[in-house]
mmCIF file of C-alpha atoms in Angstrom:
data_model
loop_
_atom_site.group_PDB
_atom_site.id
_atom_site.type_symbol
_atom_site.label_atom_id
_atom_site.label_comp_id
_atom_site.label_asym_id
_atom_site.label_seq_id
_atom_site.Cartn_x
_atom_site.Cartn_y
_atom_site.Cartn_z
ATOM 1 C CA UNK A 931 9.234 16.864 1.031
ATOM 2 C CA UNK A 932 5.636 15.851 0.311
ATOM 3 C CA UNK A 933 5.181 17.510 -3.048
ATOM 4 C CA UNK A 934 2.642 17.532 -5.847
ATOM 5 C CA UNK A 935 -0.650 19.052 -6.885
ATOM 6 C CA UNK A 936 -3.163 19.604 -4.130
ATOM 7 C CA UNK A 937 -6.552 17.974 -4.405
ATOM 8 C CA UNK A 938 -9.619 19.900 -3.194
ATOM 9 C CA UNK A 939 -11.500 18.825 -0.085
ATOM 10 C CA UNK A 940 -14.944 17.385 -0.570
ATOM 11 C CA UNK A 941 -17.676 20.005 -0.323
ATOM 12 C CA UNK A 942 -18.522 21.007 3.211
ATOM 13 C CA UNK A 943 -15.290 19.745 4.766
ATOM 14 C CA UNK A 944 -12.287 21.594 6.085
ATOM 15 C CA UNK A 945 -8.663 20.733 6.586
ATOM 16 C CA UNK A 946 -7.942 18.859 9.795
ATOM 17 C CA UNK A 947 -4.148 18.918 9.801
ATOM 18 C CA UNK A 948 -2.919 21.280 12.530
ATOM 19 C CA UNK A 949 -0.286 23.780 11.484
ATOM 20 C CA UNK A 950 3.024 23.606 13.344
ATOM 21 C CA UNK A 951 2.199 26.658 15.444
ATOM 22 C CA UNK A 952 -1.198 25.180 16.343
ATOM 23 C CA UNK A 953 0.112 21.814 17.480
ATOM 24 C CA UNK A 954 0.534 22.952 21.066
ATOM 25 C CA UNK A 955 -3.239 23.110 21.512
ATOM 26 C CA UNK A 956 -3.598 19.337 21.094
ATOM 27 C CA UNK A 957 -5.159 17.249 23.851
ATOM 28 C CA UNK A 958 -2.631 16.005 26.377
ATOM 29 C CA UNK A 959 -2.537 12.264 25.481
ATOM 30 C CA UNK A 960 -2.209 13.053 21.789
ATOM 31 C CA UNK A 961 0.366 15.742 22.484
ATOM 32 C CA UNK A 962 2.528 13.383 24.534
ATOM 33 C CA UNK A 963 2.447 10.742 21.806
ATOM 34 C CA UNK A 964 3.134 13.275 19.066
ATOM 35 C CA UNK A 965 6.029 14.781 21.019
ATOM 36 C CA UNK A 966 7.583 11.385 21.687
ATOM 37 C CA UNK A 967 7.310 10.062 18.136
ATOM 38 C CA UNK A 968 8.453 13.309 16.529
ATOM 39 C CA UNK A 969 11.445 13.527 18.887
ATOM 40 C CA UNK A 970 12.450 9.985 17.956
ATOM 41 C CA UNK A 971 12.327 10.914 14.263
ATOM 42 C CA UNK A 972 14.618 13.880 14.924
ATOM 43 C CA UNK A 973 16.858 11.551 16.912
ATOM 44 C CA UNK A 974 17.072 9.329 13.825
ATOM 45 C CA UNK A 975 18.072 12.244 11.610
ATOM 46 C CA UNK A 976 20.626 13.443 14.152
ATOM 47 C CA UNK A 977 22.146 9.993 14.703
ATOM 48 C CA UNK A 978 22.594 9.595 10.957
ATOM 49 C CA UNK A 979 24.081 13.089 10.631
ATOM 50 C CA UNK A 980 26.881 12.626 13.154
ATOM 51 C CA UNK A 981 27.813 9.052 12.205
ATOM 52 C CA UNK A 982 31.059 8.300 10.418
ATOM 53 C CA UNK A 983 32.381 6.903 8.150
ATOM 54 C CA UNK A 984 29.733 7.463 5.465
ATOM 55 C CA UNK A 985 31.238 7.717 1.953
ATOM 56 C CA UNK A 986 30.298 10.910 0.162
ATOM 57 C CA UNK A 987 28.081 12.129 2.978
ATOM 58 C CA UNK A 988 28.304 14.739 5.729
ATOM 59 C CA UNK A 989 29.514 13.329 9.061
ATOM 60 C CA UNK A 990 30.782 14.678 12.367
ATOM 61 C CA UNK A 991 34.332 14.624 10.972
ATOM 62 C CA UNK A 992 33.854 15.498 7.288
ATOM 63 C CA UNK A 993 31.556 17.353 4.906
ATOM 64 C CA UNK A 994 31.984 14.611 2.299
ATOM 65 C CA UNK A 995 31.001 15.895 -1.140
ATOM 66 C CA UNK A 996 29.170 18.895 0.249
ATOM 67 C CA UNK A 997 30.615 22.374 0.241
ATOM 68 C CA UNK A 998 27.326 23.989 1.209
ATOM 69 C CA UNK A 999 26.752 22.203 4.528
ATOM 70 C CA UNK A 1000 28.380 20.509 7.489
ATOM 71 C CA UNK A 1001 27.155 18.474 10.447
ATOM 72 C CA UNK A 1002 25.917 21.589 12.244
ATOM 73 C CA UNK A 1003 23.778 22.489 9.237
ATOM 74 C CA UNK A 1004 22.226 19.023 9.382
ATOM 75 C CA UNK A 1005 21.582 19.225 13.119
ATOM 76 C CA UNK A 1006 19.965 22.643 12.759
ATOM 77 C CA UNK A 1007 17.813 21.307 9.939
ATOM 78 C CA UNK A 1008 16.815 18.233 11.965
ATOM 79 C CA UNK A 1009 15.673 20.378 14.873
ATOM 80 C CA UNK A 1010 13.573 22.726 12.757
ATOM 81 C CA UNK A 1011 11.678 19.791 11.231
ATOM 82 C CA UNK A 1012 10.393 18.455 14.556
ATOM 83 C CA UNK A 1013 7.125 20.469 14.421
ATOM 84 C CA UNK A 1014 6.385 18.998 10.983
ATOM 85 C CA UNK A 1015 6.878 15.458 12.249
ATOM 86 C CA UNK A 1016 4.661 16.278 15.225
ATOM 87 C CA UNK A 1017 1.986 17.590 12.872
ATOM 88 C CA UNK A 1018 2.142 14.375 10.850
ATOM 89 C CA UNK A 1019 1.725 12.229 13.969
ATOM 90 C CA UNK A 1020 -1.282 14.295 15.048
ATOM 91 C CA UNK A 1021 -2.735 13.957 11.563
ATOM 92 C CA UNK A 1022 -2.512 10.187 11.846
ATOM 93 C CA UNK A 1023 -3.893 10.124 15.379
ATOM 94 C CA UNK A 1024 -6.908 12.272 14.525
ATOM 95 C CA UNK A 1025 -7.758 11.007 11.072
ATOM 96 C CA UNK A 1026 -6.638 7.404 11.212
ATOM 97 C CA UNK A 1027 -9.671 6.002 12.965
ATOM 98 C CA UNK A 1028 -12.207 8.374 11.382
ATOM 99 C CA UNK A 1029 -11.448 8.120 7.655
ATOM 100 C CA UNK A 1030 -8.901 6.714 5.207
ATOM 101 C CA UNK A 1031 -5.867 8.972 5.495
ATOM 102 C CA UNK A 1032 -5.176 8.540 1.774
ATOM 103 C CA UNK A 1033 -8.168 10.791 1.065
ATOM 104 C CA UNK A 1034 -6.457 13.650 2.872
ATOM 105 C CA UNK A 1035 -2.949 13.110 1.588
ATOM 106 C CA UNK A 1036 -2.942 16.526 -0.082
ATOM 107 C CA UNK A 1037 -3.214 18.153 3.348
ATOM 108 C CA UNK A 1038 -0.225 16.234 4.637
ATOM 109 C CA UNK A 1039 1.632 17.285 1.520
ATOM 110 C CA UNK A 1040 0.814 20.927 2.167
ATOM 111 C CA UNK A 1041 2.242 20.604 5.676
ATOM 112 C CA UNK A 1042 5.382 19.181 4.087
ATOM 113 C CA UNK A 1043 5.713 22.236 1.878
ATOM 114 C CA UNK A 1044 5.516 24.519 4.884
ATOM 115 C CA UNK A 1045 8.165 22.466 6.629
ATOM 116 C CA UNK A 1046 10.454 22.641 3.626
ATOM 117 C CA UNK A 1047 10.232 26.430 3.661
ATOM 118 C CA UNK A 1048 11.226 26.381 7.340
ATOM 119 C CA UNK A 1049 14.137 24.055 6.570
ATOM 120 C CA UNK A 1050 15.445 26.280 3.779
ATOM 121 C CA UNK A 1051 15.124 29.356 5.969
ATOM 122 C CA UNK A 1052 17.139 27.651 8.728
ATOM 123 C CA UNK A 1053 19.882 26.458 6.369
ATOM 124 C CA UNK A 1054 20.265 29.529 4.194
ATOM 125 C CA UNK A 1055 18.656 27.846 1.201
ATOM 126 C CA UNK A 1056 20.504 24.528 1.405
ATOM 127 C CA UNK A 1057 18.477 21.372 0.779
ATOM 128 C CA UNK A 1058 19.537 19.273 3.736
ATOM 129 C CA UNK A 1059 16.590 16.964 4.385
ATOM 130 C CA UNK A 1060 13.974 17.133 1.620
ATOM 131 C CA UNK A 1061 13.942 13.357 1.181
ATOM 132 C CA UNK A 1062 14.021 12.671 4.907
ATOM 133 C CA UNK A 1063 11.178 15.131 5.438
ATOM 134 C CA UNK A 1064 9.060 13.271 2.891
ATOM 135 C CA UNK A 1065 9.816 9.850 4.369
ATOM 136 C CA UNK A 1066 9.641 11.015 7.964
ATOM 137 C CA UNK A 1067 6.250 12.669 7.629
ATOM 138 C CA UNK A 1068 4.841 9.561 5.943
ATOM 139 C CA UNK A 1069 6.104 7.305 8.710
ATOM 140 C CA UNK A 1070 5.016 9.702 11.457
ATOM 141 C CA UNK A 1071 1.517 9.837 9.993
ATOM 142 C CA UNK A 1072 1.452 6.032 9.751
ATOM 143 C CA UNK A 1073 2.703 5.706 13.322
ATOM 144 C CA UNK A 1074 -0.118 7.968 14.475
ATOM 145 C CA UNK A 1075 -2.651 5.800 12.650
ATOM 146 C CA UNK A 1076 -1.231 2.610 14.172
ATOM 147 C CA UNK A 1077 -1.199 4.133 17.649
ATOM 148 C CA UNK A 1078 -4.785 5.362 17.293
ATOM 149 C CA UNK A 1079 -5.817 1.811 16.411
ATOM 150 C CA UNK A 1080 -4.174 0.499 19.579
ATOM 151 C CA UNK A 1081 -1.517 -1.457 17.713
ATOM 152 C CA UNK A 1082 2.190 -1.639 18.663
ATOM 153 C CA UNK A 1083 4.557 0.304 16.422
ATOM 154 C CA UNK A 1084 6.039 -2.651 14.578
ATOM 155 C CA UNK A 1085 8.193 -1.366 11.698
ATOM 156 C CA UNK A 1086 6.574 -3.632 9.135
ATOM 157 C CA UNK A 1087 3.078 -2.480 10.087
ATOM 158 C CA UNK A 1088 4.029 1.201 10.153
ATOM 159 C CA UNK A 1089 5.636 0.925 6.711
ATOM 160 C CA UNK A 1090 2.626 -0.928 5.320
ATOM 161 C CA UNK A 1091 0.304 1.812 6.565
ATOM 162 C CA UNK A 1092 2.566 4.512 5.092
ATOM 163 C CA UNK A 1093 2.408 2.688 1.773
ATOM 164 C CA UNK A 1094 -1.396 2.586 1.878
ATOM 165 C CA UNK A 1095 -1.686 6.256 2.841
ATOM 166 C CA UNK A 1096 0.421 7.468 -0.076
ATOM 167 C CA UNK A 1097 -0.200 4.876 -2.802
ATOM 168 C CA UNK A 1098 -2.626 6.834 -4.965
ATOM 169 C CA UNK A 1099 -0.714 10.112 -4.845
ATOM 170 C CA UNK A 1100 2.711 8.618 -5.500
ATOM 171 C CA UNK A 1101 1.403 6.433 -8.324
ATOM 172 C CA UNK A 1102 -0.089 9.560 -9.886
ATOM 173 C CA UNK A 1103 3.268 11.344 -9.566
ATOM 174 C CA UNK A 1104 5.045 8.593 -11.496
ATOM 175 C CA UNK A 1105 2.293 8.334 -14.102
ATOM 176 C CA UNK A 1106 2.640 12.046 -14.835
ATOM 177 C CA UNK A 1107 6.456 12.011 -14.979
ATOM 178 C CA UNK A 1108 6.583 11.644 -18.766
ATOM 179 C CA UNK A 1109 4.517 14.782 -19.245
ATOM 180 C CA UNK A 1110 7.311 16.961 -17.936
ATOM 181 C CA UNK A 1111 9.219 15.835 -14.834
ATOM 182 C CA UNK A 1112 9.577 18.589 -12.261
ATOM 183 C CA UNK A 1113 12.234 17.017 -10.018
ATOM 184 C CA UNK A 1114 15.366 14.913 -10.230
ATOM 185 C CA UNK A 1115 13.430 11.909 -8.948
ATOM 186 C CA UNK A 1116 10.705 12.183 -11.572
ATOM 187 C CA UNK A 1117 13.251 12.842 -14.286
ATOM 188 C CA UNK A 1118 15.107 9.674 -13.261
ATOM 189 C CA UNK A 1119 11.864 7.744 -13.645
ATOM 190 C CA UNK A 1120 10.985 9.305 -16.996
ATOM 191 C CA UNK A 1121 14.442 8.766 -18.495
ATOM 192 C CA UNK A 1122 15.794 5.652 -16.783
ATOM 193 C CA UNK A 1123 12.782 4.019 -15.111
ATOM 194 C CA UNK A 1124 14.277 4.599 -11.660
ATOM 195 C CA UNK A 1125 11.368 5.236 -9.304
ATOM 196 C CA UNK A 1126 13.579 6.401 -6.423
ATOM 197 C CA UNK A 1127 12.033 7.191 -3.069
ATOM 198 C CA UNK A 1128 8.495 6.970 -4.470
ATOM 199 C CA UNK A 1129 9.165 3.452 -5.681
ATOM 200 C CA UNK A 1130 10.636 2.513 -2.316
ATOM 201 C CA UNK A 1131 7.374 3.471 -0.627
ATOM 202 C CA UNK A 1132 5.119 1.981 -3.308
ATOM 203 C CA UNK A 1133 6.959 -1.359 -3.202
ATOM 204 C CA UNK A 1134 6.483 -1.590 0.566
ATOM 205 C CA UNK A 1135 9.860 -0.173 1.713
ATOM 206 C CA UNK A 1136 11.941 -3.224 0.668
ATOM 207 C CA UNK A 1137 15.331 -1.549 1.082
ATOM 208 C CA UNK A 1138 14.502 -0.276 4.549
ATOM 209 C CA UNK A 1139 12.791 -3.411 5.870
ATOM 210 C CA UNK A 1140 14.883 -5.984 4.016
ATOM 211 C CA UNK A 1141 18.346 -4.453 4.315
ATOM 212 C CA UNK A 1142 18.748 -1.323 6.441
ATOM 213 C CA UNK A 1143 16.725 -2.220 9.506
ATOM 214 C CA UNK A 1144 18.001 -5.835 9.778
ATOM 215 C CA UNK A 1145 21.623 -4.641 9.657
ATOM 216 C CA UNK A 1146 20.950 -2.029 12.339
ATOM 217 C CA UNK A 1147 19.149 -4.521 14.594
ATOM 218 C CA UNK A 1148 21.793 -7.224 14.171
ATOM 219 C CA UNK A 1149 24.663 -4.864 14.920
ATOM 220 C CA UNK A 1150 23.021 -3.422 18.019
ATOM 221 C CA UNK A 1151 21.996 -6.873 19.275
ATOM 222 C CA UNK A 1152 25.635 -7.939 18.956
ATOM 223 C CA UNK A 1153 26.708 -5.049 21.188
ATOM 224 C CA UNK A 1154 28.253 -2.985 18.405
ATOM 225 C CA UNK A 1155 28.584 0.776 19.032
ATOM 226 C CA UNK A 1156 25.677 2.790 17.705
ATOM 227 C CA UNK A 1157 28.011 4.712 15.417
ATOM 228 C CA UNK A 1158 29.245 1.529 13.731
ATOM 229 C CA UNK A 1159 25.735 0.076 13.519
ATOM 230 C CA UNK A 1160 24.462 3.201 11.781
ATOM 231 C CA UNK A 1161 27.484 3.362 9.458
ATOM 232 C CA UNK A 1162 26.952 -0.240 8.361
ATOM 233 C CA UNK A 1163 23.254 0.460 7.878
ATOM 234 C CA UNK A 1164 24.158 3.223 5.424
ATOM 235 C CA UNK A 1165 26.445 0.816 3.562
ATOM 236 C CA UNK A 1166 23.769 -1.872 3.422
ATOM 237 C CA UNK A 1167 21.273 0.568 1.962
ATOM 238 C CA UNK A 1168 23.799 1.855 -0.573
ATOM 239 C CA UNK A 1169 23.956 -1.652 -2.045
ATOM 240 C CA UNK A 1170 20.267 -1.696 -3.038
ATOM 241 C CA UNK A 1171 18.654 1.756 -2.991
ATOM 242 C CA UNK A 1172 17.617 3.382 -6.278
ATOM 243 C CA UNK A 1173 19.217 6.571 -5.035
ATOM 244 C CA UNK A 1174 18.373 9.352 -7.475
ATOM 245 C CA UNK A 1175 20.491 11.828 -5.489
ATOM 246 C CA UNK A 1176 23.516 9.913 -6.779
ATOM 247 C CA UNK A 1177 22.426 10.939 -10.289
ATOM 248 C CA UNK A 1178 21.816 14.553 -9.348
ATOM 249 C CA UNK A 1179 25.022 16.223 -10.511
ATOM 250 C CA UNK A 1180 25.895 14.017 -13.467
ATOM 251 C CA UNK A 1181 22.628 12.164 -14.145
ATOM 252 C CA UNK A 1182 24.536 9.043 -15.107
ATOM 253 C CA UNK A 1183 23.208 5.600 -14.010
ATOM 254 C CA UNK A 1184 26.776 4.283 -13.936
ATOM 255 C CA UNK A 1185 27.339 6.392 -10.821
ATOM 256 C CA UNK A 1186 24.603 4.439 -9.078
ATOM 257 C CA UNK A 1187 25.993 1.062 -10.075
ATOM 258 C CA UNK A 1188 29.488 2.073 -8.959
ATOM 259 C CA UNK A 1189 28.158 3.152 -5.578
ATOM 260 C CA UNK A 1190 26.263 -0.114 -5.103
ATOM 261 C CA UNK A 1191 29.271 -2.229 -6.101
ATOM 262 C CA UNK A 1192 31.754 -0.466 -3.824
ATOM 263 C CA UNK A 1193 29.375 -0.509 -0.852
ATOM 264 C CA UNK A 1194 28.733 -4.228 -1.337
ATOM 265 C CA UNK A 1195 32.475 -4.931 -1.383
ATOM 266 C CA UNK A 1196 33.049 -2.985 1.846
ATOM 267 C CA UNK A 1197 30.132 -4.670 3.577
ATOM 268 C CA UNK A 1198 31.239 -8.130 2.439
ATOM 269 C CA UNK A 1199 34.646 -7.428 3.972
ATOM 270 C CA UNK A 1200 33.027 -6.797 7.359
ATOM 271 C CA UNK A 1201 32.114 -3.121 7.084
ATOM 272 C CA UNK A 1202 33.205 -1.037 10.047
ATOM 273 C CA UNK A 1203 33.778 -4.159 12.179
ATOM 274 C CA UNK A 1204 36.975 -5.204 10.384
ATOM 275 C CA UNK A 1205 40.216 -3.531 9.398
ATOM 276 C CA UNK A 1206 39.796 -4.546 5.738
ATOM 277 C CA UNK A 1207 36.201 -3.317 5.729
ATOM 278 C CA UNK A 1208 37.200 0.052 7.151
ATOM 279 C CA UNK A 1209 39.997 0.308 4.589
ATOM 280 C CA UNK A 1210 37.532 -0.299 1.743
ATOM 281 C CA UNK A 1211 35.111 2.238 3.202
ATOM 282 C CA UNK A 1212 37.932 4.790 3.293
ATOM 283 C CA UNK A 1213 38.830 4.044 -0.303
ATOM 284 C CA UNK A 1214 35.187 4.372 -1.294
ATOM 285 C CA UNK A 1215 34.969 7.716 0.497
ATOM 286 C CA UNK A 1216 37.866 9.104 -1.501
ATOM 287 C CA UNK A 1217 36.421 7.877 -4.786
ATOM 288 C CA UNK A 1218 32.953 9.228 -4.155
ATOM 289 C CA UNK A 1219 34.292 12.589 -3.075
ATOM 290 C CA UNK A 1220 36.439 12.785 -6.208
ATOM 291 C CA UNK A 1221 33.351 12.151 -8.343
ATOM 292 C CA UNK A 1222 31.032 14.271 -6.182
ATOM 293 C CA UNK A 1223 28.686 11.355 -5.483
ATOM 294 C CA UNK A 1224 26.544 11.749 -2.380
ATOM 295 C CA UNK A 1225 24.153 8.858 -1.567
ATOM 296 C CA UNK A 1226 21.621 11.024 0.211
ATOM 297 C CA UNK A 1227 18.737 8.619 -0.330
ATOM 298 C CA UNK A 1228 20.543 5.924 1.631
ATOM 299 C CA UNK A 1229 21.259 8.414 4.402
ATOM 300 C CA UNK A 1230 17.573 9.356 4.586
ATOM 301 C CA UNK A 1231 16.482 5.719 4.827
ATOM 302 C CA UNK A 1232 19.094 5.109 7.520
ATOM 303 C CA UNK A 1233 17.518 7.854 9.623
ATOM 304 C CA UNK A 1234 14.156 6.153 9.116
ATOM 305 C CA UNK A 1235 15.626 2.838 10.283
ATOM 306 C CA UNK A 1236 16.875 4.447 13.498
ATOM 307 C CA UNK A 1237 13.488 6.096 14.102
ATOM 308 C CA UNK A 1238 11.551 2.859 13.506
ATOM 309 C CA UNK A 1239 13.871 0.932 15.806
ATOM 310 C CA UNK A 1240 13.505 3.630 18.459
ATOM 311 C CA UNK A 1241 9.707 3.635 18.221
ATOM 312 C CA UNK A 1242 9.638 -0.125 18.584
ATOM 313 C CA UNK A 1243 12.083 -0.345 21.471
ATOM 314 C CA UNK A 1244 11.685 3.141 22.997
ATOM 315 C CA UNK A 1245 15.463 3.131 23.281
ATOM 316 C CA UNK A 1246 16.172 6.816 22.640
ATOM 317 C CA UNK A 1247 17.019 7.433 26.304
ATOM 318 C CA UNK A 1248 19.847 4.902 26.451
ATOM 319 C CA UNK A 1249 21.096 4.065 22.962
ATOM 320 C CA UNK A 1250 23.439 7.044 22.406
ATOM 321 C CA UNK A 1251 25.460 6.556 25.575
ATOM 322 C CA UNK A 1252 26.638 3.035 24.883
ATOM 323 C CA UNK A 1253 27.510 3.941 21.326
ATOM 324 C CA UNK A 1254 29.262 7.166 22.246
ATOM 325 C CA UNK A 1255 31.563 5.584 24.826
ATOM 326 C CA UNK A 1256 32.682 2.832 22.502
ATOM 327 C CA UNK A 1257 32.921 5.182 19.539
ATOM 328 C CA UNK A 1258 35.264 7.434 21.495
ATOM 329 C CA UNK A 1259 37.389 4.459 22.484
ATOM 330 C CA UNK A 1260 37.680 3.314 18.875
ATOM 331 C CA UNK A 1261 38.327 6.760 17.373
#
């Protein structure tokens, strides 16, 4: 989620971020845009959730390393987060043209906290999408800003705006990590110098834009089933992401290097497109489950890749059907 200390508003100002239950009062053009962009973000989370194979992760056919959730938990969580994504889009639409959104980042963060409470209530206390909520709200806010400026939702531009919106706050988070890290991500930075999801955003989303999204686009352009395209996107991200969720249960950097190495080998063998690639993915799944390694950060960024691609192409109405038919034939 969007976490951290809140900063006070300047004197004489009030918060402008609409709460989830207030979003329905938005003006019609804004409401339509917010609905569409938020729905596409949920589509990204849902497409990632059901995709298989994904070593160590929950899929439609396996719970991976997770005993506290399954695919239905993830789908329920995805649905309950839609109002938060809608709120973030509206925030970008309404504040983007009027003032630098970075100044109001604390308000977006507060909305993220409310959304996390809703997520935990829906999942019985299970953290299903904290990282995806953080990333998704940033991108939804950035998409709102880009739309308000009359610019097309190009992934590179949306990611650049998200970086600008959050730079000061995320830099402050990392700077304060040594004073007493309050999360796994900040502990990873304090102990091992791994900046995790914050570093991904601060560096301009290099894993997402340089690895995940190109693999997704290439696979879909080649006519690959959506399921396989998403699965290979997860693998591609596993090879490069500083995934602090991999460290969560053992806090051992070797777990991260092992994950990267095995994912790279499977991808080099063709990923889900070849028999050898699928065999290596299966072997990797068994190994990660034995060691209780779950690359959740890569899964979160995969969902973002699907959402960005959907925003750019507005393909949410047709993409699942092609993938589903071919996925069923190959199952």
